[in-house]
Each structure stands twice: as C-alpha cells, then as structure tokens.
C-alpha cells in the first residue's frame, strides 16, 4: 500500500515516514479533501449548523511559513475542485460536489477562512484565550514578543539574585560555592527556555534528596562492574611486594593504598569509593590505564636511595602486570560510566537549583502577567497544565476536531505531543482513527 493510499484511509490513525521532498505534505493536503468528502456525506439531510467542515479539521504545523503554504495548497485544491469538477486523483472530492447536498461545496469554500491550520503555538494561544478564566490569564494578553519577555526575565532574575545575596539565602549560598554567578544565571535560563524539561525535573527530583537521586541514576545508568575483583587484584599485587626492600616514601604509598583497598572491599558502596580514591591513581588524564604506577621511583632514584635496582624491576613488573589485568577486569569503557562523589555533588546542585527556581517561578509569572505578556514557551506550558487540570476542556476540543493532522511530526517534542494526545483522546485513550 502506497503512502498516498495510506493517507486517504480515514479508518485508522496513520503515520507516514519519508525523506524530504517525498510528498508527505502533498499526501496531507489530499487527505484533507478526503476528510471533507466524509464530512459531506455526514452532513446530508442535516441543517447547516450541524454540518462538519474546515473548523472540524485541525492541521498543526511548526512554522508560520508552513501554515501559509499548507493553507494555500488546500484552498487551491478546493477552488480547482469546484471550478473544474475534479482533481488529479480519480474520485477524490466528488462527495463534496455531490448533488445530494449541492450547497456543501460553496459552504466549504465560504468557511475555509475559519480553517484550523495553525502552528502549535497559535493553537495553544487559541485554547488559552478561549478558556482564559480556567487558565488564570487575561484573554487579551500579548503573546510572542520574545524580546520584551526576555527583558522581563532578565530584570526579574537579576533583582531576584540580588535579594537572595543580600538576605544570605542558604540555597543560593550553596550554588555560589560550587558555581559562579554566570553559571547559575545560565542554568536558570535553561530551565526557563526548556519548560517541559523543567516539569520533568520537578516531577523526578523536587521531593528527592541528592542521595535518592544518585541511587536512581545508579540503578538506571550504572553498568555492572567488577569493582571488588579489581580491588582484590590490586591488593594481591601490593601484598606480593611487602617483603621487598624499597624506598620509605614508596613503601608508605603502598601502605596507604592497601588501607584504601581494605576500606573499598568492605564499603557499603565500593564502586564510589574505588572510583573516588583508587581508580584516579591508575589512569591518565584521558581515562586510559597507565603503563606503570606514577608513584614508582625510577631506577635511578631507587638506586640513589640505596636500594637494589633488581628489586625495582621486580616491583615494576608486578605493578605493570596488575594494570594490564585491570584493563580486563574493569575495562575503561565501563569505568568511565561509574558514578563518583562529583555526581553526588551534581545531584545536590540539581536539588538546590530547583529550590531556587521554585522561589523564582511565581515572581517571574506575576511580572509577566502584570506586563501583559507571555512567551511561546509560557503558552505551551500553560496549555499543557490547563488541559491536564481540566480534562473536560481537552474533551471539548476532541469533540470539535474530528481529525487532527500534524505536519513534520518528527519536530514534535514531548510536551507538544502530550497536548495533541489530550485533545485527541476518548476516555483517556488516544482514539483509533482521525490522527495523521
């Protein structure tokens, strides 16, 4: 079955995957006509106020240019159909022209300016303004002046940081301790620009401790690693050297390493102790295993300290063999994925940053509403929250939009898809037909 045949099948939800220029937009415009054919049949014998038409088909695009091109293409098809009586696909559009309902074609052309061919931002703005009371906004609010919104964000953020600093806020102090002000500002800007990611972070981390977050990360991402085997292999090598006479400094180093290994083997979290304390001694700055322990004195220094150079060679051989074995026991590509206290600190920073942002968020939103301005990011998030909180509103739109088509679906992120799902669901399930 061809993509075009699929596109004209209105009995199922359809996804078309094709490369650029393969005709996806053409297929979408022809599906629009096929839907109007179906609507024409549905409207027979009914009064005009009960007819289905362009207002009942939602086409979502991702740029204003795409919206204009799509509208123009579909209107041209409708105009040519009415003028010539046919399109290039046999039979397509004939129900629109049917003598059973001779007024329908002209009515469709008349109502086409009300067609719902919109960017996702425009759709969300429409939903918010039509449900302004539930959304808690003024329906006349200005949407989309990103430069003005950015000025508000910068002003509120800088004032907010200044207040935190003057009041010696504890969370802010923690951030300053690990990050400079530029990095904190950049982190806050990311949270502002990526609202859905922020929602996900808030759900995952807001009520978590840093230790809890790290435990989840480890459970999800940390590979199985033979840490205790690696520690034991190093311990065996060190114990093999204890009876060899050696310079006091190196003997002291091995003694300390032995104690660290004993702690690691018996630790509650041996992975983190090993990666924090022991592993860094064995690798280069690139993460590759060293050819030799860097603390091992050279033969010249060993001999200069009054010890047998043959013993240095024995020690070097034992340690070199140990490092070679470790590359098999704990390969570099596994070791680099293991968590350390740096990751625990990062988890603590996430918790702290979210606490700071929780204080900042209502201040920013209040100032935007006072300035009568919302960004497109705000519109997307507010629409998501509105539909989530008021499922009856989502249901209302699902009844209006009998068919929903999404152009360039690969550009749809999670929050946009959630919005589309909510207005195309029946009994909380995505309906079985009408999606393209």
CSV table of C-alpha atoms in Angstrom, one decimal, residues 35-352:
chain,number,residue,atom,x,y,z
A,35,UNK,CA,-12.0,14.2,5.1
A,36,UNK,CA,-14.2,16.9,3.6
A,37,UNK,CA,-15.7,14.1,1.3
A,38,UNK,CA,-16.5,12.2,4.5
A,39,UNK,CA,-18.0,15.3,6.2
A,40,UNK,CA,-20.1,16.0,3.1
A,41,UNK,CA,-21.7,12.5,3.4
A,42,UNK,CA,-22.2,13.1,7.1
A,43,UNK,CA,-23.9,16.4,6.5
A,44,UNK,CA,-26.6,15.2,4.1
A,45,UNK,CA,-30.0,15.8,5.4
A,46,UNK,CA,-28.8,18.0,8.3
A,47,UNK,CA,-29.2,21.7,8.9
A,48,UNK,CA,-26.1,23.9,8.2
A,49,UNK,CA,-25.4,24.5,11.8
A,50,UNK,CA,-24.8,20.7,12.2
A,51,UNK,CA,-22.5,20.4,9.1
A,52,UNK,CA,-18.9,19.4,9.6
A,53,UNK,CA,-16.2,21.4,7.7
A,54,UNK,CA,-12.8,23.1,7.9
A,55,UNK,CA,-13.4,24.1,11.5
A,56,UNK,CA,-13.5,20.4,12.5
A,57,UNK,CA,-10.1,19.6,10.9
A,58,UNK,CA,-7.0,20.6,12.9
A,59,UNK,CA,-3.8,20.8,11.0
A,60,UNK,CA,-0.7,21.5,13.1
A,61,UNK,CA,2.4,22.9,11.5
A,62,UNK,CA,5.6,24.2,13.1
A,63,UNK,CA,6.3,27.4,11.3
A,64,UNK,CA,4.1,30.3,10.0
A,65,UNK,CA,5.6,29.7,6.6
A,66,UNK,CA,4.4,26.1,6.6
A,67,UNK,CA,1.0,27.2,7.8
A,68,UNK,CA,0.6,29.7,4.9
A,69,UNK,CA,1.9,27.1,2.3
A,70,UNK,CA,-0.5,24.4,3.7
A,71,UNK,CA,-3.5,26.7,3.7
A,72,UNK,CA,-2.7,27.8,0.1
A,73,UNK,CA,-2.3,24.3,-1.2
A,74,UNK,CA,-5.5,23.0,0.4
A,75,UNK,CA,-7.5,26.1,-0.7
A,76,UNK,CA,-6.2,25.7,-4.2
A,77,UNK,CA,-7.4,22.1,-4.3
A,78,UNK,CA,-10.9,23.2,-3.1
A,79,UNK,CA,-11.0,26.0,-5.6
A,80,UNK,CA,-9.9,23.8,-8.5
A,81,UNK,CA,-12.3,21.1,-7.5
A,82,UNK,CA,-15.3,23.4,-7.5
A,83,UNK,CA,-14.1,25.1,-10.8
A,84,UNK,CA,-13.2,22.0,-12.8
A,85,UNK,CA,-15.3,19.3,-11.1
A,86,UNK,CA,-12.3,17.0,-10.4
A,87,UNK,CA,-8.8,16.6,-9.0
A,88,UNK,CA,-5.8,14.6,-10.3
A,89,UNK,CA,-6.9,11.7,-8.1
A,90,UNK,CA,-9.9,9.9,-9.5
A,91,UNK,CA,-13.0,10.2,-7.3
A,92,UNK,CA,-11.4,12.5,-4.7
A,93,UNK,CA,-13.7,15.3,-3.8
A,94,UNK,CA,-16.8,14.0,-5.6
A,95,UNK,CA,-18.8,13.8,-2.4
A,96,UNK,CA,-18.1,17.4,-1.8
A,97,UNK,CA,-19.7,18.2,-5.2
A,98,UNK,CA,-22.5,15.6,-4.8
A,99,UNK,CA,-25.9,16.7,-6.0
A,100,UNK,CA,-27.3,15.1,-2.8
A,101,UNK,CA,-26.0,18.2,-1.0
A,102,UNK,CA,-25.4,20.9,-3.7
A,103,UNK,CA,-24.7,23.7,-1.2
A,104,UNK,CA,-21.9,22.0,0.6
A,105,UNK,CA,-19.1,22.8,-1.8
A,106,UNK,CA,-19.8,26.5,-1.7
A,107,UNK,CA,-20.2,26.4,2.1
A,108,UNK,CA,-16.8,24.8,2.5
A,109,UNK,CA,-15.2,27.5,0.3
A,110,UNK,CA,-17.0,30.2,2.3
A,111,UNK,CA,-16.0,28.6,5.7
A,112,UNK,CA,-12.4,27.9,4.7
A,113,UNK,CA,-11.1,31.2,6.3
A,114,UNK,CA,-12.1,29.6,9.6
A,115,UNK,CA,-9.9,26.5,8.8
A,116,UNK,CA,-7.8,25.4,11.8
A,117,UNK,CA,-4.4,25.3,10.1
A,118,UNK,CA,-2.2,26.6,12.9
A,119,UNK,CA,1.3,26.4,14.4
A,120,UNK,CA,1.3,24.5,17.7
A,121,UNK,CA,2.0,27.9,19.4
A,122,UNK,CA,-1.1,29.5,17.8
A,123,UNK,CA,-3.2,26.6,18.7
A,124,UNK,CA,-2.2,26.8,22.3
A,125,UNK,CA,-2.7,30.6,22.4
A,126,UNK,CA,-6.3,30.0,21.0
A,127,UNK,CA,-7.0,27.3,23.6
A,128,UNK,CA,-5.8,29.6,26.5
A,129,UNK,CA,-7.7,32.6,25.3
A,130,UNK,CA,-10.9,30.6,24.8
A,131,UNK,CA,-10.5,29.3,28.4
A,132,UNK,CA,-8.9,32.3,30.0
A,133,UNK,CA,-10.8,32.0,33.3
A,134,UNK,CA,-9.6,28.4,33.9
A,135,UNK,CA,-6.1,29.3,32.7
A,136,UNK,CA,-6.0,32.4,35.0
A,137,UNK,CA,-5.0,34.9,32.3
A,138,UNK,CA,-6.5,37.9,30.6
A,139,UNK,CA,-7.8,36.8,27.2
A,140,UNK,CA,-6.3,40.0,25.6
A,141,UNK,CA,-2.8,39.2,26.8
A,142,UNK,CA,0.0,39.7,24.3
A,143,UNK,CA,1.7,36.5,23.2
A,144,UNK,CA,5.0,36.0,21.4
A,145,UNK,CA,7.0,39.2,21.8
A,146,UNK,CA,10.1,37.3,22.8
A,147,UNK,CA,12.4,40.3,23.1
A,148,UNK,CA,10.1,42.0,25.6
A,149,UNK,CA,9.6,38.8,27.5
A,150,UNK,CA,13.4,38.4,27.6
A,151,UNK,CA,13.8,41.9,29.1
A,152,UNK,CA,11.3,40.9,31.8
A,153,UNK,CA,13.1,37.7,32.6
A,154,UNK,CA,16.5,39.4,32.9
A,155,UNK,CA,15.1,42.1,35.1
A,156,UNK,CA,13.3,39.8,37.4
A,157,UNK,CA,16.2,37.3,37.6
A,158,UNK,CA,18.8,39.9,38.4
A,159,UNK,CA,16.6,41.5,41.1
A,160,UNK,CA,15.9,38.0,42.5
A,161,UNK,CA,19.6,37.1,42.7
A,162,UNK,CA,20.4,40.4,44.4
A,163,UNK,CA,17.7,39.8,47.0
A,164,UNK,CA,19.0,36.3,47.7
A,165,UNK,CA,22.5,37.6,48.1
A,166,UNK,CA,21.5,40.4,50.4
A,167,UNK,CA,19.4,38.0,52.5
A,168,UNK,CA,22.2,35.5,52.7
A,169,UNK,CA,19.8,32.8,51.3
A,170,UNK,CA,21.2,29.3,52.2
A,171,UNK,CA,20.4,27.6,48.9
A,172,UNK,CA,21.8,30.4,46.9
A,173,UNK,CA,25.0,30.3,49.0
A,174,UNK,CA,25.4,26.6,48.2
A,175,UNK,CA,25.1,27.3,44.4
A,176,UNK,CA,27.6,30.2,44.7
A,177,UNK,CA,30.0,27.9,46.5
A,178,UNK,CA,30.2,25.5,43.5
A,179,UNK,CA,29.2,27.7,40.6
A,180,UNK,CA,29.9,31.3,39.7
A,181,UNK,CA,27.1,33.7,39.1
A,182,UNK,CA,27.4,33.4,35.3
A,183,UNK,CA,26.8,29.6,35.5
A,184,UNK,CA,23.9,30.0,37.9
A,185,UNK,CA,22.3,32.5,35.5
A,186,UNK,CA,22.9,30.2,32.6
A,187,UNK,CA,21.4,27.3,34.4
A,188,UNK,CA,18.3,29.3,35.3
A,189,UNK,CA,18.0,30.4,31.7
A,190,UNK,CA,18.0,26.8,30.5
A,191,UNK,CA,15.1,26.0,32.9
A,192,UNK,CA,13.2,29.0,31.6
A,193,UNK,CA,13.8,28.1,28.0
A,194,UNK,CA,13.0,24.4,28.4
A,195,UNK,CA,9.7,24.3,30.3
A,196,UNK,CA,8.8,20.7,29.7
A,197,UNK,CA,12.2,19.5,30.7
A,198,UNK,CA,11.7,21.6,33.9
A,199,UNK,CA,8.4,19.9,34.5
A,200,UNK,CA,10.1,16.5,34.2
A,201,UNK,CA,12.9,17.6,36.6
A,202,UNK,CA,10.3,18.8,39.1
A,203,UNK,CA,8.4,15.5,38.9
A,204,UNK,CA,11.6,13.5,39.3
A,205,UNK,CA,13.6,15.5,41.7
A,206,UNK,CA,11.6,18.1,43.7
A,207,UNK,CA,10.9,15.7,46.6
A,208,UNK,CA,14.1,13.8,46.4
A,209,UNK,CA,17.4,14.0,48.4
A,210,UNK,CA,20.6,14.1,46.5
A,211,UNK,CA,21.4,10.6,47.8
A,212,UNK,CA,18.0,9.4,46.5
A,213,UNK,CA,18.6,11.0,43.0
A,214,UNK,CA,22.0,9.4,42.8
A,215,UNK,CA,20.6,6.0,43.8
A,216,UNK,CA,18.1,6.3,40.9
A,217,UNK,CA,20.8,7.3,38.5
A,218,UNK,CA,23.0,4.4,39.5
A,219,UNK,CA,20.1,2.0,39.2
A,220,UNK,CA,19.2,3.2,35.7
A,221,UNK,CA,22.5,4.0,34.2
A,222,UNK,CA,25.4,2.4,36.1
A,223,UNK,CA,26.7,-0.7,34.4
A,224,UNK,CA,27.7,-3.9,36.3
A,225,UNK,CA,31.3,-3.6,37.3
A,226,UNK,CA,33.8,-6.0,38.9
A,227,UNK,CA,34.9,-3.4,41.4
A,228,UNK,CA,35.7,-5.8,44.3
A,229,UNK,CA,37.6,-8.1,41.9
A,230,UNK,CA,39.6,-5.1,40.7
A,231,UNK,CA,40.3,-4.0,44.3
A,232,UNK,CA,41.3,-7.5,45.2
A,233,UNK,CA,43.7,-7.8,42.2
A,234,UNK,CA,45.5,-4.6,43.3
A,235,UNK,CA,45.6,-5.8,46.9
A,236,UNK,CA,47.2,-9.1,45.8
A,237,UNK,CA,49.8,-7.2,43.9
A,238,UNK,CA,50.6,-4.9,46.8
A,239,UNK,CA,50.8,-7.9,49.2
A,240,UNK,CA,53.2,-9.6,46.8
A,241,UNK,CA,55.6,-6.6,47.3
A,242,UNK,CA,55.6,-6.2,51.1
A,243,UNK,CA,58.8,-8.2,51.7
A,244,UNK,CA,60.8,-6.4,49.0
A,245,UNK,CA,63.1,-3.7,50.4
A,246,UNK,CA,62.1,-0.3,48.9
A,247,UNK,CA,62.4,3.5,49.5
A,248,UNK,CA,60.4,4.6,52.5
A,249,UNK,CA,58.3,7.1,50.5
A,250,UNK,CA,57.1,4.4,48.1
A,251,UNK,CA,56.6,1.9,50.9
A,252,UNK,CA,54.4,4.4,52.7
A,253,UNK,CA,52.4,5.0,49.5
A,254,UNK,CA,51.7,1.2,49.1
A,255,UNK,CA,50.7,1.0,52.8
A,256,UNK,CA,48.2,3.8,52.2
A,257,UNK,CA,46.9,2.2,49.1
A,258,UNK,CA,46.5,-1.1,51.0
A,259,UNK,CA,44.4,0.6,53.6
A,260,UNK,CA,42.2,2.3,50.9
A,261,UNK,CA,41.7,-1.1,49.3
A,262,UNK,CA,40.6,-2.7,52.5
A,263,UNK,CA,38.1,0.1,53.0
A,264,UNK,CA,36.8,-0.3,49.5
A,265,UNK,CA,36.3,-4.1,49.7
A,266,UNK,CA,34.3,-3.6,52.9
A,267,UNK,CA,32.5,-0.4,51.9
A,268,UNK,CA,28.7,-0.1,51.6
A,269,UNK,CA,29.2,1.5,48.2
A,270,UNK,CA,32.6,0.0,47.0
A,271,UNK,CA,32.0,1.4,43.5
A,272,UNK,CA,32.1,5.1,44.5
A,273,UNK,CA,35.0,4.6,47.0
A,274,UNK,CA,37.0,2.9,44.3
A,275,UNK,CA,36.3,5.5,41.7
A,276,UNK,CA,37.0,8.4,44.0
A,277,UNK,CA,40.1,7.2,45.8
A,278,UNK,CA,41.8,4.3,43.9
A,279,UNK,CA,41.0,4.5,40.2
A,280,UNK,CA,42.4,8.0,39.7
A,281,UNK,CA,45.8,6.7,40.7
A,282,UNK,CA,45.8,4.2,37.9
A,283,UNK,CA,44.7,6.2,34.9
A,284,UNK,CA,45.9,9.1,32.7
A,285,UNK,CA,44.0,12.3,32.2
A,286,UNK,CA,42.3,10.7,29.2
A,287,UNK,CA,40.9,7.8,31.4
A,288,UNK,CA,43.2,5.2,29.9
A,289,UNK,CA,45.2,2.9,32.3
A,290,UNK,CA,48.7,3.9,32.9
A,291,UNK,CA,51.6,1.7,31.7
A,292,UNK,CA,53.0,2.0,35.2
A,293,UNK,CA,52.1,3.4,38.6
A,294,UNK,CA,53.2,7.0,38.6
A,295,UNK,CA,54.5,7.0,42.2
A,296,UNK,CA,57.0,4.2,41.4
A,297,UNK,CA,60.5,5.7,41.7
A,298,UNK,CA,62.7,5.5,38.6
A,299,UNK,CA,65.6,3.0,38.7
A,300,UNK,CA,68.0,5.9,39.1
A,301,UNK,CA,66.1,7.3,42.2
A,302,UNK,CA,65.6,3.8,43.6
A,303,UNK,CA,69.4,3.1,43.3
A,304,UNK,CA,70.2,6.6,44.6
A,305,UNK,CA,68.2,5.9,47.7
A,306,UNK,CA,70.4,2.9,48.4
A,307,UNK,CA,68.2,0.1,47.2
A,308,UNK,CA,68.8,-2.8,44.8
A,309,UNK,CA,67.8,-1.9,41.3
A,310,UNK,CA,66.8,-5.5,40.7
A,311,UNK,CA,64.1,-5.1,43.3
A,312,UNK,CA,62.8,-2.0,41.5
A,313,UNK,CA,62.5,-4.2,38.3
A,314,UNK,CA,60.5,-6.8,40.3
A,315,UNK,CA,58.1,-4.2,41.7
A,316,UNK,CA,57.7,-2.6,38.3
A,317,UNK,CA,56.9,-6.0,36.7
A,318,UNK,CA,54.3,-6.9,39.3
A,319,UNK,CA,52.6,-3.5,39.1
A,320,UNK,CA,52.7,-3.5,35.3
A,321,UNK,CA,51.1,-6.9,35.2
A,322,UNK,CA,48.4,-5.7,37.6
A,323,UNK,CA,47.5,-2.8,35.4
A,324,UNK,CA,47.3,-5.0,32.4
A,325,UNK,CA,44.9,-7.3,34.3
A,326,UNK,CA,42.8,-4.4,35.4
A,327,UNK,CA,42.1,-3.4,31.9
A,328,UNK,CA,40.3,-6.7,31.5
A,329,UNK,CA,38.7,-6.8,35.0
A,330,UNK,CA,37.4,-3.2,34.8
A,331,UNK,CA,37.6,-2.0,31.2
A,332,UNK,CA,38.0,1.7,30.6
A,333,UNK,CA,34.6,2.0,28.8
A,334,UNK,CA,32.9,0.5,32.0
A,335,UNK,CA,34.9,2.6,34.5
A,336,UNK,CA,34.0,5.8,32.8
A,337,UNK,CA,30.3,5.2,33.3
A,338,UNK,CA,30.6,4.6,37.1
A,339,UNK,CA,29.4,7.3,39.5
A,340,UNK,CA,31.6,9.3,41.8
A,341,UNK,CA,31.1,11.9,44.5
A,342,UNK,CA,31.2,14.5,41.8
A,343,UNK,CA,27.9,13.1,40.6
A,344,UNK,CA,26.5,13.3,44.2
A,345,UNK,CA,27.5,16.9,44.2
A,346,UNK,CA,25.7,17.4,40.9
A,347,UNK,CA,22.6,15.8,42.3
A,348,UNK,CA,22.8,18.2,45.3
A,349,UNK,CA,23.2,21.1,42.9
A,350,UNK,CA,20.0,20.0,41.0
A,351,UNK,CA,18.0,19.8,44.2
A,352,UNK,CA,19.3,23.3,45.2
